Amino acid sequence: MKKLLPVIVFFCISLGLSAQDEKVDLEMVKKIRQEGLNNSKVMDIAFNLTDVSGPRLQGSPGFMRAANYAKGKLTEWGLTDARLEPWGEFGKGWELEKSYLAMTAPYYRPLISYPKTWTAGTKGKLKEAEIFLIDETDTTALENYKGKLKDKIILLYKSDKITPSFKADANRYTDEELEKMANDAPQTRSQPDTAFRSMMAAMRRSTMLSTKTKEMAKKEGALALLSMSNRGKDGTLFVSGGGSYKGSDPENLLDIMLAAEDYLSLCRLAKAGIPVKMEIDVKTKFYTQDLQGYNVLAEIKGTDPTLKDEVVMLGAHLDSWQSATGATDNAAGSSVMLEAVRILKTLNIQPRRTIRIGLWSAEEQGLHGSRNYVKNHFTDPNTKKSNTEGDKVAAYFNVDNGTGKIRGIYLQGNDACRPIFNKWFEPFHDLGAKTVTIRNTGGTDHLAFVGVGIPGFQFIQDEIEYNTRTHHTNMDSYDHLQPDDLKQAATIVASFVYNAAMRDEKLPRKK
């Protein structure tokens, strides 16, 4: 047995079982908890990013109002070099100035509707038009409708059925679900099953039909195209982009998303041969003077002579879609990150490493803000991995999964960080946060950092109503935010950032 002892010790260390050696300043964590849970400003920040700023579509006045508010608060709190940093050309901004759509025959009925982004309006005039039903499933049959679409409102026939919901919109992770996540093995890429491939093929056919119809309708002088989300019901519209935003691209045909209940009613009437008329008045505005995209950045400077050039980053995307004020996606994450640095500055911390916050733009169009920031600052153009500046980034932490409280963190396959994060979560077990999973999660800005080898992480959050009610919908408003959850999240983020800024070594990188 004595001969095996060195092997056992080495094996334990290789598994990270020496996590008890990880130092955590519990006195500082206590102060962070006190400030974050009892003196929080997170809901005031969220109010200014949502109700005050309005929708924050990339390039819109609402985004710039929110960005300048964030820059001003960061300066007020004492962070240095608060700025709006351009990252490259994005394209046109867009804003909705007026929207009215109603059925006038066979009787009057107001409709729940919202224009898609980057689409043209009706040139400022109230117009009455007939619904023109296209009942086809493939693009070749569209030839039969040529010459018939001028001054019409186009409706693609759907026969979807709305079924009752037997599950609650909101939910939290159960202990069993979190335990399963913690015990997961590394993920492997799996092949999609037959049902998934069939669904994706059907979606591609539907998209192609809609695209071809829109092209023909615009060419012939139709007034608008009506759309319906496959996900939305009960008056909730999942509505986002309606066309290209490049500076040189022409205006897109007006494309209006309707509530499923309204859309299907129109389909039934038109299918039965009952003439349907509508009033429509939509005004939109394009912004072309400045095509640049901007991120908001600021810092708490490091104080350790040997570590101050290293950086711990935290971030979230500031932009949103247009049909509400983007509260859970992602004013929640931006508010949490702003509150986290406010907590740290209020406590007058003296971090060894520099702490840098980034609020990203154009995430909704493809992570453009964060990807270009990483490209411009941290990427070697030859290897596509982190350059010398990128090698100095100790960690990046992201929040972008709604209003739910933090329950843990995704390792993105970087298992060497597991014992570190387990230790960091210990003071927050009473707040429901302790799960560390090897799983990857995607769809948001930490991927830009992970892509060049920088340790980047997204926190596990309770979903609440995220995928059922608020994500990219007309319901994504301030009233769907959970104040206690956001306080908890900001407190934990502040502690993680502080720990990363104070430890002797940067977080280990995934091999």
Short mmCIF file of C-alpha atoms in Angstrom, two decimals:
data_model
loop_
_atom_site.label_atom_id
_atom_site.label_comp_id
_atom_site.label_asym_id
_atom_site.label_seq_id
_atom_site.Cartn_x
_atom_site.Cartn_y
_atom_site.Cartn_z
CA MET A 1 0.00 0.00 0.00
CA LYS A 2 2.83 2.43 0.80
CA LYS A 3 4.25 1.98 -2.70
CA LEU A 4 0.86 2.99 -4.20
CA LEU A 5 0.53 6.20 -2.18
CA PRO A 6 2.40 8.53 -4.58
CA VAL A 7 0.30 7.21 -7.47
CA ILE A 8 -2.91 7.82 -5.55
CA VAL A 9 -1.85 11.35 -4.62
CA PHE A 10 -0.96 12.12 -8.23
CA PHE A 11 -4.27 10.68 -9.41
CA CYS A 12 -6.23 12.83 -6.98
CA ILE A 13 -4.41 15.98 -7.98
CA SER A 14 -4.95 15.22 -11.66
CA LEU A 15 -8.69 14.99 -10.98
CA GLY A 16 -8.62 18.35 -9.25
CA LEU A 17 -9.34 16.85 -5.86
CA SER A 18 -7.00 19.41 -4.28
CA ALA A 19 -9.83 21.94 -4.62
CA GLN A 20 -9.73 22.52 -0.88
CA ASP A 21 -6.56 24.52 -1.57
CA GLU A 22 -8.58 27.05 -3.62
CA LYS A 23 -8.60 30.30 -1.66
CA VAL A 24 -11.86 32.21 -1.23
CA ASP A 25 -12.04 35.47 0.70
CA LEU A 26 -15.18 34.67 2.68
CA GLU A 27 -15.18 38.05 4.39
CA MET A 28 -15.35 39.78 1.00
CA VAL A 29 -18.00 37.34 -0.21
CA LYS A 30 -20.05 38.27 2.85
CA LYS A 31 -19.77 41.96 1.92
CA ILE A 32 -20.73 41.21 -1.69
CA ARG A 33 -23.79 39.31 -0.48
CA GLN A 34 -24.78 42.17 1.82
CA GLU A 35 -24.52 44.78 -0.92
CA GLY A 36 -26.04 42.65 -3.68
CA LEU A 37 -28.98 41.22 -1.77
CA ASN A 38 -29.86 44.15 0.51
CA ASN A 39 -28.85 47.30 -1.39
CA SER A 40 -29.48 46.19 -4.96
CA LYS A 41 -29.98 48.64 -7.83
CA VAL A 42 -30.55 45.92 -10.44
CA MET A 43 -34.25 46.68 -11.01
CA ASP A 44 -33.60 50.40 -11.41
CA ILE A 45 -30.97 49.54 -14.02
CA ALA A 46 -33.43 47.20 -15.76
CA PHE A 47 -36.13 49.90 -15.75
CA ASN A 48 -33.78 52.31 -17.54
CA LEU A 49 -32.72 49.70 -20.10
CA THR A 50 -36.33 48.67 -20.87
CA ASP A 51 -39.15 51.12 -20.16
CA VAL A 52 -36.96 54.21 -20.49
CA SER A 53 -34.82 53.15 -23.47
CA GLY A 54 -37.45 51.15 -25.36
CA PRO A 55 -36.72 48.34 -27.84
CA ARG A 56 -32.97 48.05 -28.45
CA LEU A 57 -32.74 46.73 -32.00
CA GLN A 58 -29.20 46.99 -33.32
CA GLY A 59 -28.58 50.44 -34.79
CA SER A 60 -31.82 51.92 -33.47
CA PRO A 61 -32.25 55.02 -31.28
CA GLY A 62 -33.40 52.71 -28.47
CA PHE A 63 -30.11 50.83 -28.51
CA MET A 64 -28.13 54.06 -28.42
CA ARG A 65 -30.23 55.38 -25.51
CA ALA A 66 -29.47 52.23 -23.53
CA ALA A 67 -25.78 52.23 -24.50
CA ASN A 68 -25.30 55.85 -23.44
CA TYR A 69 -27.20 55.23 -20.20
CA ALA A 70 -24.88 52.28 -19.42
CA LYS A 71 -21.79 54.31 -20.29
CA GLY A 72 -22.97 57.13 -18.03
CA LYS A 73 -23.66 54.84 -15.07
CA LEU A 74 -20.30 53.09 -15.43
CA THR A 75 -18.58 56.48 -15.32
CA GLU A 76 -20.71 57.59 -12.37
CA TRP A 77 -19.76 54.46 -10.41
CA GLY A 78 -16.08 55.16 -10.93
CA LEU A 79 -15.05 52.68 -13.61
CA THR A 80 -12.39 53.95 -15.99
CA ASP A 81 -12.45 54.47 -19.74
CA ALA A 82 -16.20 53.92 -20.13
CA ARG A 83 -16.77 54.09 -23.86
CA LEU A 84 -18.81 53.12 -26.90
CA GLU A 85 -16.27 51.23 -28.97
CA PRO A 86 -16.94 50.66 -32.70
CA TRP A 87 -16.27 47.13 -33.91
CA GLY A 88 -16.95 47.44 -37.65
CA GLU A 89 -19.75 47.95 -40.12
CA PHE A 90 -23.09 46.39 -39.30
CA GLY A 91 -25.67 48.05 -41.52
CA LYS A 92 -28.88 50.01 -41.28
CA GLY A 93 -30.73 50.80 -38.12
CA TRP A 94 -34.53 50.51 -38.08
CA GLU A 95 -37.38 51.75 -35.93
CA LEU A 96 -41.14 51.28 -35.92
CA GLU A 97 -42.98 54.62 -35.73
CA LYS A 98 -46.59 53.53 -36.27
CA SER A 99 -48.48 50.27 -36.66
CA TYR A 100 -52.18 49.67 -37.23
CA LEU A 101 -53.79 46.58 -38.73
CA ALA A 102 -57.44 45.56 -38.47
CA MET A 103 -59.97 43.43 -40.32
CA THR A 104 -62.84 45.55 -41.67
CA ALA A 105 -64.87 42.90 -43.53
CA PRO A 106 -66.83 40.72 -43.07
CA TYR A 107 -66.87 42.73 -39.78
CA TYR A 108 -64.47 44.94 -37.82
CA ARG A 109 -61.88 43.19 -35.68
CA PRO A 110 -58.64 44.56 -34.21
CA LEU A 111 -55.71 42.17 -34.71
CA ILE A 112 -52.69 41.40 -32.55
CA SER A 113 -49.81 42.07 -34.91
CA TYR A 114 -46.27 43.39 -35.13
CA PRO A 115 -44.14 44.24 -38.20
CA LYS A 116 -40.87 42.37 -38.60
CA THR A 117 -37.62 44.32 -38.49
CA TRP A 118 -36.03 46.06 -41.46
CA THR A 119 -39.25 46.06 -43.47
CA ALA A 120 -40.83 49.04 -45.23
CA GLY A 121 -44.11 50.64 -44.20
CA THR A 122 -47.14 51.75 -46.16
CA LYS A 123 -45.70 55.19 -46.93
CA GLY A 124 -47.67 56.96 -44.21
CA LYS A 125 -51.18 56.37 -45.52
CA LEU A 126 -54.11 54.40 -44.15
CA LYS A 127 -55.07 51.92 -46.82
CA GLU A 128 -57.85 49.40 -47.24
CA ALA A 129 -57.01 46.23 -49.10
CA GLU A 130 -58.25 42.73 -49.77
CA ILE A 131 -56.68 39.58 -48.39
CA PHE A 132 -55.26 37.40 -51.16
CA LEU A 133 -54.94 33.77 -50.12
CA ILE A 134 -52.16 31.59 -51.53
CA ASP A 135 -52.88 27.95 -50.82
CA GLU A 136 -49.77 26.15 -52.06
CA THR A 137 -47.00 24.02 -50.60
CA ASP A 138 -44.25 24.40 -53.21
CA THR A 139 -42.66 27.30 -55.04
CA THR A 140 -43.35 26.13 -58.60
CA ALA A 141 -47.12 26.63 -58.12
CA LEU A 142 -46.57 30.34 -57.40
CA GLU A 143 -46.46 30.93 -61.16
CA ASN A 144 -50.27 30.63 -61.11
CA TYR A 145 -50.54 33.83 -59.07
CA LYS A 146 -48.48 36.14 -61.25
CA GLY A 147 -50.21 39.38 -62.12
CA LYS A 148 -52.77 39.10 -59.30
CA LEU A 149 -50.98 40.53 -56.25
CA LYS A 150 -50.92 44.31 -56.78
CA ASP A 151 -52.33 46.28 -53.78
CA LYS A 152 -53.20 43.04 -51.98
CA ILE A 153 -52.29 41.76 -48.53
CA ILE A 154 -50.85 38.29 -49.01
CA LEU A 155 -51.85 35.40 -46.77
CA LEU A 156 -50.18 31.97 -47.02
CA TYR A 157 -52.68 29.31 -46.00
CA LYS A 158 -52.04 27.36 -42.80
CA SER A 159 -54.22 24.74 -41.13
CA ASP A 160 -52.33 24.46 -37.83
CA LYS A 161 -54.24 23.41 -34.73
CA ILE A 162 -53.84 25.19 -31.42
CA THR A 163 -53.80 22.76 -28.53
CA PRO A 164 -54.18 23.48 -24.82
CA SER A 165 -51.11 23.78 -22.60
CA PHE A 166 -51.01 21.31 -19.74
CA LYS A 167 -47.65 22.50 -18.42
CA ALA A 168 -46.92 25.73 -16.62
CA ASP A 169 -45.20 28.47 -18.62
CA ALA A 170 -42.70 29.00 -15.81
CA ASN A 171 -40.51 26.40 -14.18
CA ARG A 172 -37.35 26.01 -12.12
CA TYR A 173 -34.81 23.23 -12.29
CA THR A 174 -35.50 20.40 -9.89
CA ASP A 175 -32.77 18.97 -7.67
CA GLU A 176 -32.86 15.79 -9.77
CA GLU A 177 -32.33 17.70 -13.02
CA LEU A 178 -29.42 19.65 -11.58
CA GLU A 179 -27.82 16.51 -10.19
CA LYS A 180 -28.06 14.88 -13.60
CA MET A 181 -26.38 17.90 -15.17
CA ALA A 182 -23.58 17.78 -12.58
CA ASN A 183 -22.97 14.08 -13.27
CA ASP A 184 -23.06 14.30 -17.06
CA ALA A 185 -20.21 12.89 -19.09
CA PRO A 186 -18.59 15.06 -21.77
CA GLN A 187 -20.97 15.62 -24.66
CA THR A 188 -20.40 14.07 -28.05
CA ARG A 189 -21.88 15.25 -31.32
CA SER A 190 -24.87 13.09 -32.18
CA GLN A 191 -26.57 12.60 -35.51
CA PRO A 192 -30.10 14.07 -35.78
CA ASP A 193 -32.89 11.50 -35.79
CA THR A 194 -35.37 10.97 -38.62
CA ALA A 195 -38.10 13.07 -37.02
CA PHE A 196 -35.74 16.01 -36.53
CA ARG A 197 -34.49 15.82 -40.12
CA SER A 198 -38.08 15.70 -41.36
CA MET A 199 -39.02 18.73 -39.29
CA MET A 200 -36.03 20.71 -40.54
CA ALA A 201 -36.85 19.81 -44.15
CA ALA A 202 -40.43 21.03 -43.68
CA MET A 203 -39.17 24.29 -42.18
CA ARG A 204 -36.83 24.81 -45.13
CA ARG A 205 -39.69 24.26 -47.60
CA SER A 206 -41.91 26.69 -45.70
CA THR A 207 -39.15 29.32 -45.58
CA MET A 208 -38.44 28.96 -49.28
CA LEU A 209 -42.14 29.32 -50.12
CA SER A 210 -42.41 32.42 -47.96
CA THR A 211 -39.26 33.94 -49.48
CA LYS A 212 -40.38 33.33 -53.06
CA THR A 213 -43.85 34.66 -52.30
CA LYS A 214 -42.37 37.81 -50.77
CA GLU A 215 -40.13 38.38 -53.80
CA MET A 216 -43.06 38.06 -56.20
CA ALA A 217 -45.37 40.14 -54.02
CA LYS A 218 -42.88 42.98 -53.81
CA LYS A 219 -42.24 42.91 -57.56
CA GLU A 220 -45.96 43.11 -58.31
CA GLY A 221 -46.72 45.87 -55.81
CA ALA A 222 -48.45 44.03 -52.97
CA LEU A 223 -48.97 46.02 -49.79
CA ALA A 224 -47.79 43.45 -47.26
CA LEU A 225 -47.25 39.80 -46.42
CA LEU A 226 -48.79 38.31 -43.27
CA SER A 227 -46.85 35.73 -41.22
CA MET A 228 -47.54 33.41 -38.31
CA SER A 229 -45.06 31.98 -35.83
CA ASN A 230 -45.07 28.21 -35.39
CA ARG A 231 -44.42 28.66 -31.66
CA GLY A 232 -46.71 31.40 -30.50
CA LYS A 233 -50.25 31.20 -29.14
CA ASP A 234 -52.45 32.90 -26.54
CA GLY A 235 -51.63 36.28 -28.09
CA THR A 236 -47.88 35.82 -27.83
CA LEU A 237 -45.98 36.59 -31.02
CA PHE A 238 -42.48 35.20 -31.60
CA VAL A 239 -41.38 37.96 -33.98
CA SER A 240 -37.92 39.03 -35.07
CA GLY A 241 -36.19 39.70 -38.41
CA GLY A 242 -37.91 40.39 -41.71
CA GLY A 243 -35.06 40.99 -44.13
CA SER A 244 -31.57 42.19 -44.79
CA TYR A 245 -30.04 45.18 -43.01
CA LYS A 246 -26.93 45.82 -45.12
CA GLY A 247 -26.41 49.46 -45.95
CA SER A 248 -26.66 48.89 -49.70
CA ASP A 249 -29.72 46.61 -49.62
CA PRO A 250 -33.13 47.90 -50.77
CA GLU A 251 -36.10 48.10 -48.44
CA ASN A 252 -37.90 44.84 -47.76
CA LEU A 253 -41.60 44.24 -48.34
CA LEU A 254 -43.69 44.92 -45.25
CA ASP A 255 -43.96 41.60 -43.39
CA ILE A 256 -46.35 41.53 -40.42
CA MET A 257 -46.48 38.81 -37.79
CA LEU A 258 -49.96 38.01 -36.51
CA ALA A 259 -51.06 36.19 -33.40
CA ALA A 260 -51.77 32.57 -34.32
CA GLU A 261 -55.44 32.86 -33.36
CA ASP A 262 -55.92 35.87 -35.66
CA TYR A 263 -53.93 34.37 -38.52
CA LEU A 264 -55.78 31.07 -38.53
CA SER A 265 -59.14 32.84 -38.39
CA LEU A 266 -58.23 34.81 -41.53
CA CYS A 267 -57.17 31.58 -43.23
CA ARG A 268 -60.49 29.89 -42.48
CA LEU A 269 -62.50 32.84 -43.76
CA ALA A 270 -60.48 33.21 -46.95
CA LYS A 271 -60.49 29.44 -47.57
CA ALA A 272 -64.29 29.44 -47.31
CA GLY A 273 -64.48 32.07 -50.04
CA ILE A 274 -65.65 34.86 -47.74
CA PRO A 275 -64.13 38.19 -48.87
CA VAL A 276 -61.83 39.60 -46.22
CA LYS A 277 -60.77 43.26 -46.18
CA MET A 278 -58.26 45.00 -43.92
CA GLU A 279 -57.09 48.46 -42.96
CA ILE A 280 -53.36 48.90 -42.71
CA ASP A 281 -51.15 51.83 -41.73
CA VAL A 282 -47.50 51.14 -40.88
CA LYS A 283 -44.66 53.65 -40.68
CA THR A 284 -41.04 52.55 -40.31
CA LYS A 285 -37.77 54.45 -40.39
CA PHE A 286 -34.33 53.36 -41.54
CA TYR A 287 -31.10 54.85 -40.13
CA THR A 288 -28.24 54.94 -42.62
CA GLN A 289 -25.96 57.79 -41.51
CA ASP A 290 -23.86 55.58 -39.19
CA LEU A 291 -23.56 51.93 -40.20
CA GLN A 292 -21.07 51.05 -37.45
CA GLY A 293 -21.79 48.69 -34.57
CA TYR A 294 -20.81 49.71 -31.01
CA ASN A 295 -20.08 47.83 -27.78
CA VAL A 296 -20.09 49.41 -24.32
CA LEU A 297 -16.89 48.82 -22.34
CA ALA A 298 -15.39 49.98 -19.04
CA GLU A 299 -12.81 48.78 -16.50
CA ILE A 300 -11.83 48.48 -12.87
CA LYS A 301 -8.05 48.68 -13.09
CA GLY A 302 -5.91 45.98 -11.57
CA THR A 303 -3.51 46.88 -8.75
CA ASP A 304 -1.01 44.00 -8.64
CA PRO A 305 2.18 45.04 -10.50
CA THR A 306 2.62 41.53 -11.90
CA LEU A 307 -1.04 40.79 -12.71
CA LYS A 308 -2.68 44.13 -13.58
CA ASP A 309 -2.21 43.56 -17.33
CA GLU A 310 -4.29 40.40 -17.10
CA VAL A 311 -8.05 40.76 -17.51
CA VAL A 312 -11.20 39.16 -16.11
CA MET A 313 -14.20 39.92 -18.30
CA LEU A 314 -17.93 39.80 -17.72
CA GLY A 315 -20.55 40.59 -20.29
CA ALA A 316 -24.01 40.29 -21.80
CA HIS A 317 -25.67 41.47 -24.97
CA LEU A 318 -27.44 44.81 -24.80
CA ASP A 319 -29.43 44.62 -28.04
CA SER A 320 -32.92 43.17 -28.34
CA TRP A 321 -35.69 42.61 -30.86
CA GLN A 322 -38.43 45.14 -31.57
CA SER A 323 -41.77 43.77 -30.38
CA ALA A 324 -41.25 44.58 -26.68
CA THR A 325 -38.50 46.11 -24.57
CA GLY A 326 -36.23 43.05 -24.47
CA ALA A 327 -36.44 42.57 -20.70
CA THR A 328 -35.49 38.90 -20.32
CA ASP A 329 -33.51 38.93 -23.56
CA ASN A 330 -31.32 40.52 -22.54
CA ALA A 331 -31.81 43.55 -20.35
CA ALA A 332 -31.78 40.99 -17.54
CA GLY A 333 -28.22 39.89 -18.32
CA SER A 334 -26.99 43.43 -18.96
CA SER A 335 -28.57 44.64 -15.71
CA VAL A 336 -26.95 41.78 -13.79
CA MET A 337 -23.51 42.60 -15.19
CA LEU A 338 -23.89 46.33 -14.56
CA GLU A 339 -25.07 45.62 -11.03
CA ALA A 340 -22.14 43.23 -10.47
CA VAL A 341 -19.55 45.92 -11.23
CA ARG A 342 -21.55 48.46 -9.20
CA ILE A 343 -21.34 46.12 -6.21
CA LEU A 344 -17.58 45.75 -6.62
CA LYS A 345 -17.00 49.49 -6.97
CA THR A 346 -19.27 50.26 -4.01
CA LEU A 347 -17.12 47.95 -1.90
CA ASN A 348 -14.00 49.72 -3.21
CA ILE A 349 -12.29 46.46 -4.11
CA GLN A 350 -8.68 46.56 -5.22
CA PRO A 351 -8.51 43.69 -7.73
CA ARG A 352 -5.17 42.20 -8.61
CA ARG A 353 -6.24 41.78 -12.23
CA THR A 354 -8.16 44.31 -14.31
CA ILE A 355 -11.91 43.70 -14.47
CA ARG A 356 -13.56 44.66 -17.77
CA ILE A 357 -17.26 44.71 -18.55
CA GLY A 358 -18.55 44.39 -22.12
CA LEU A 359 -22.13 44.97 -23.22
CA TRP A 360 -22.37 43.58 -26.72
CA SER A 361 -24.38 44.69 -29.73
CA ALA A 362 -25.89 42.75 -32.65
CA GLU A 363 -25.92 39.47 -30.72
CA GLU A 364 -29.34 38.72 -32.16
CA GLN A 365 -27.99 38.86 -35.70
CA GLY A 366 -25.13 36.45 -35.04
CA LEU A 367 -22.97 37.47 -32.04
CA HIS A 368 -21.45 40.25 -34.15
CA GLY A 369 -20.47 42.56 -31.28
CA SER A 370 -18.65 39.98 -29.19
CA ARG A 371 -17.15 38.11 -32.16
CA ASN A 372 -15.72 41.30 -33.62
CA TYR A 373 -14.43 42.44 -30.23
CA VAL A 374 -12.60 39.13 -29.83
CA LYS A 375 -11.40 39.31 -33.42
CA ASN A 376 -10.15 42.90 -33.06
CA HIS A 377 -8.43 42.41 -29.70
CA PHE A 378 -7.74 38.78 -28.86
CA THR A 379 -7.27 36.81 -32.08
CA ASP A 380 -4.14 35.89 -33.99
CA PRO A 381 -5.19 36.25 -37.65
CA ASN A 382 -2.94 33.38 -38.71
CA THR A 383 -3.79 30.72 -36.13
CA LYS A 384 -7.34 31.94 -35.30
CA LYS A 385 -6.44 31.32 -31.65
CA SER A 386 -5.82 33.84 -28.90
CA ASN A 387 -2.95 36.25 -29.47
CA THR A 388 -0.68 37.75 -26.80
CA GLU A 389 -3.44 40.05 -25.57
CA GLY A 390 -5.92 37.18 -25.57
CA ASP A 391 -3.54 35.02 -23.56
CA LYS A 392 -3.85 37.58 -20.76
CA VAL A 393 -7.61 37.06 -20.40
CA ALA A 394 -8.09 35.01 -17.25
CA ALA A 395 -11.81 34.29 -17.85
CA TYR A 396 -15.01 35.55 -19.43
CA PHE A 397 -18.42 35.18 -17.70
CA ASN A 398 -21.73 35.65 -19.53
CA VAL A 399 -25.43 35.88 -18.60
CA ASP A 400 -28.09 35.49 -21.30
CA ASN A 401 -30.82 32.99 -20.38
CA GLY A 402 -33.58 35.20 -19.07
CA THR A 403 -34.61 36.44 -15.65
CA GLY A 404 -34.05 33.19 -13.72
CA LYS A 405 -31.64 32.95 -10.83
CA ILE A 406 -28.26 31.26 -11.25
CA ARG A 407 -28.24 27.55 -10.39
CA GLY A 408 -24.73 26.72 -11.58
CA ILE A 409 -22.38 27.06 -14.53
CA TYR A 410 -21.58 25.34 -17.83
CA LEU A 411 -17.93 24.28 -18.06
CA GLN A 412 -17.94 24.16 -21.88
CA GLY A 413 -15.91 20.96 -21.60
CA ASN A 414 -13.24 22.64 -19.44
CA ASP A 415 -13.26 20.13 -16.58
CA ALA A 416 -10.11 21.59 -14.99
CA CYS A 417 -12.28 24.47 -13.73
CA ARG A 418 -14.75 22.16 -11.96
CA PRO A 419 -13.05 22.07 -8.52
CA ILE A 420 -12.46 25.83 -8.65
CA PHE A 421 -16.09 26.64 -9.38
CA ASN A 422 -17.31 24.09 -6.84
CA LYS A 423 -15.37 26.02 -4.22
CA TRP A 424 -16.62 29.39 -5.45
CA PHE A 425 -20.24 28.21 -5.25
CA GLU A 426 -19.98 26.99 -1.65
CA PRO A 427 -21.03 30.35 -0.10
CA PHE A 428 -24.13 30.35 -2.35
CA HIS A 429 -25.57 26.88 -1.75
CA ASP A 430 -28.24 28.49 0.43
CA LEU A 431 -29.27 30.59 -2.62
CA GLY A 432 -29.77 27.49 -4.78
CA ALA A 433 -26.53 27.76 -6.78
CA LYS A 434 -24.05 24.88 -6.81
CA THR A 435 -24.29 22.86 -10.05
CA VAL A 436 -21.17 22.59 -12.19
CA THR A 437 -21.74 20.67 -15.40
CA ILE A 438 -19.33 19.61 -18.13
CA ARG A 439 -22.01 20.46 -20.67
CA ASN A 440 -21.65 23.02 -23.43
CA THR A 441 -24.33 25.61 -24.04
CA GLY A 442 -24.51 27.82 -27.08
CA GLY A 443 -26.33 30.66 -28.75
CA THR A 444 -24.70 33.56 -26.94
CA ASP A 445 -21.57 35.63 -26.53
CA HIS A 446 -19.28 33.38 -24.47
CA LEU A 447 -18.83 31.34 -27.66
CA ALA A 448 -16.76 34.15 -29.19
CA PHE A 449 -14.20 33.74 -26.39
CA VAL A 450 -14.32 29.94 -26.26
CA GLY A 451 -13.69 29.88 -30.01
CA VAL A 452 -10.16 31.24 -29.63
CA GLY A 453 -9.30 29.21 -26.53
CA ILE A 454 -10.18 31.74 -23.81
CA PRO A 455 -12.01 30.22 -20.83
CA GLY A 456 -15.57 31.45 -21.42
CA PHE A 457 -18.62 30.45 -19.39
CA GLN A 458 -22.38 30.89 -19.34
CA PHE A 459 -24.26 30.42 -16.09
CA ILE A 460 -27.09 27.90 -15.65
CA GLN A 461 -30.31 29.79 -14.96
CA ASP A 462 -33.86 28.76 -14.14
CA GLU A 463 -35.81 29.11 -17.38
CA ILE A 464 -38.91 30.71 -15.78
CA GLU A 465 -40.99 31.70 -18.88
CA TYR A 466 -38.05 32.16 -21.22
CA ASN A 467 -38.80 29.72 -24.04
CA THR A 468 -42.55 29.60 -23.52
CA ARG A 469 -43.51 33.26 -23.21
CA THR A 470 -40.80 35.94 -23.38
CA HIS A 471 -37.86 34.98 -25.62
CA HIS A 472 -38.15 37.10 -28.82
CA THR A 473 -41.82 37.92 -28.17
CA ASN A 474 -44.17 40.84 -27.64
CA MET A 475 -44.37 39.78 -23.97
CA ASP A 476 -40.70 40.43 -23.17
CA SER A 477 -41.33 43.38 -20.87
CA TYR A 478 -40.15 44.63 -17.49
CA ASP A 479 -43.12 43.02 -15.73
CA HIS A 480 -41.75 39.55 -16.51
CA LEU A 481 -38.50 40.18 -14.61
CA GLN A 482 -38.00 38.48 -11.23
CA PRO A 483 -36.29 40.96 -8.86
CA ASP A 484 -35.02 38.43 -6.28
CA ASP A 485 -33.60 36.22 -9.03
CA LEU A 486 -31.70 39.11 -10.60
CA LYS A 487 -30.34 40.20 -7.22
CA GLN A 488 -29.08 36.65 -6.60
CA ALA A 489 -27.51 36.45 -10.07
CA ALA A 490 -25.70 39.78 -9.78
CA THR A 491 -24.34 38.82 -6.37
CA ILE A 492 -22.95 35.52 -7.60
CA VAL A 493 -21.46 37.08 -10.74
CA ALA A 494 -19.75 39.76 -8.63
CA SER A 495 -18.25 37.07 -6.41
CA PHE A 496 -17.04 34.94 -9.35
CA VAL A 497 -15.47 37.95 -11.03
CA TYR A 498 -13.79 39.01 -7.79
CA ASN A 499 -12.43 35.49 -7.19
CA ALA A 500 -11.06 35.28 -10.73
CA ALA A 501 -9.43 38.69 -10.37
CA MET A 502 -7.75 37.79 -7.06
CA ARG A 503 -6.50 34.21 -7.49
CA ASP A 504 -2.79 33.58 -8.06
CA GLU A 505 -3.26 31.90 -11.44
CA LYS A 506 -5.57 32.51 -14.37
CA LEU A 507 -8.30 29.93 -14.81
CA PRO A 508 -6.97 26.83 -16.57
CA ARG A 509 -7.63 26.56 -20.28
CA LYS A 510 -9.26 23.60 -21.95
CA LYS A 511 -6.72 21.38 -23.63
#
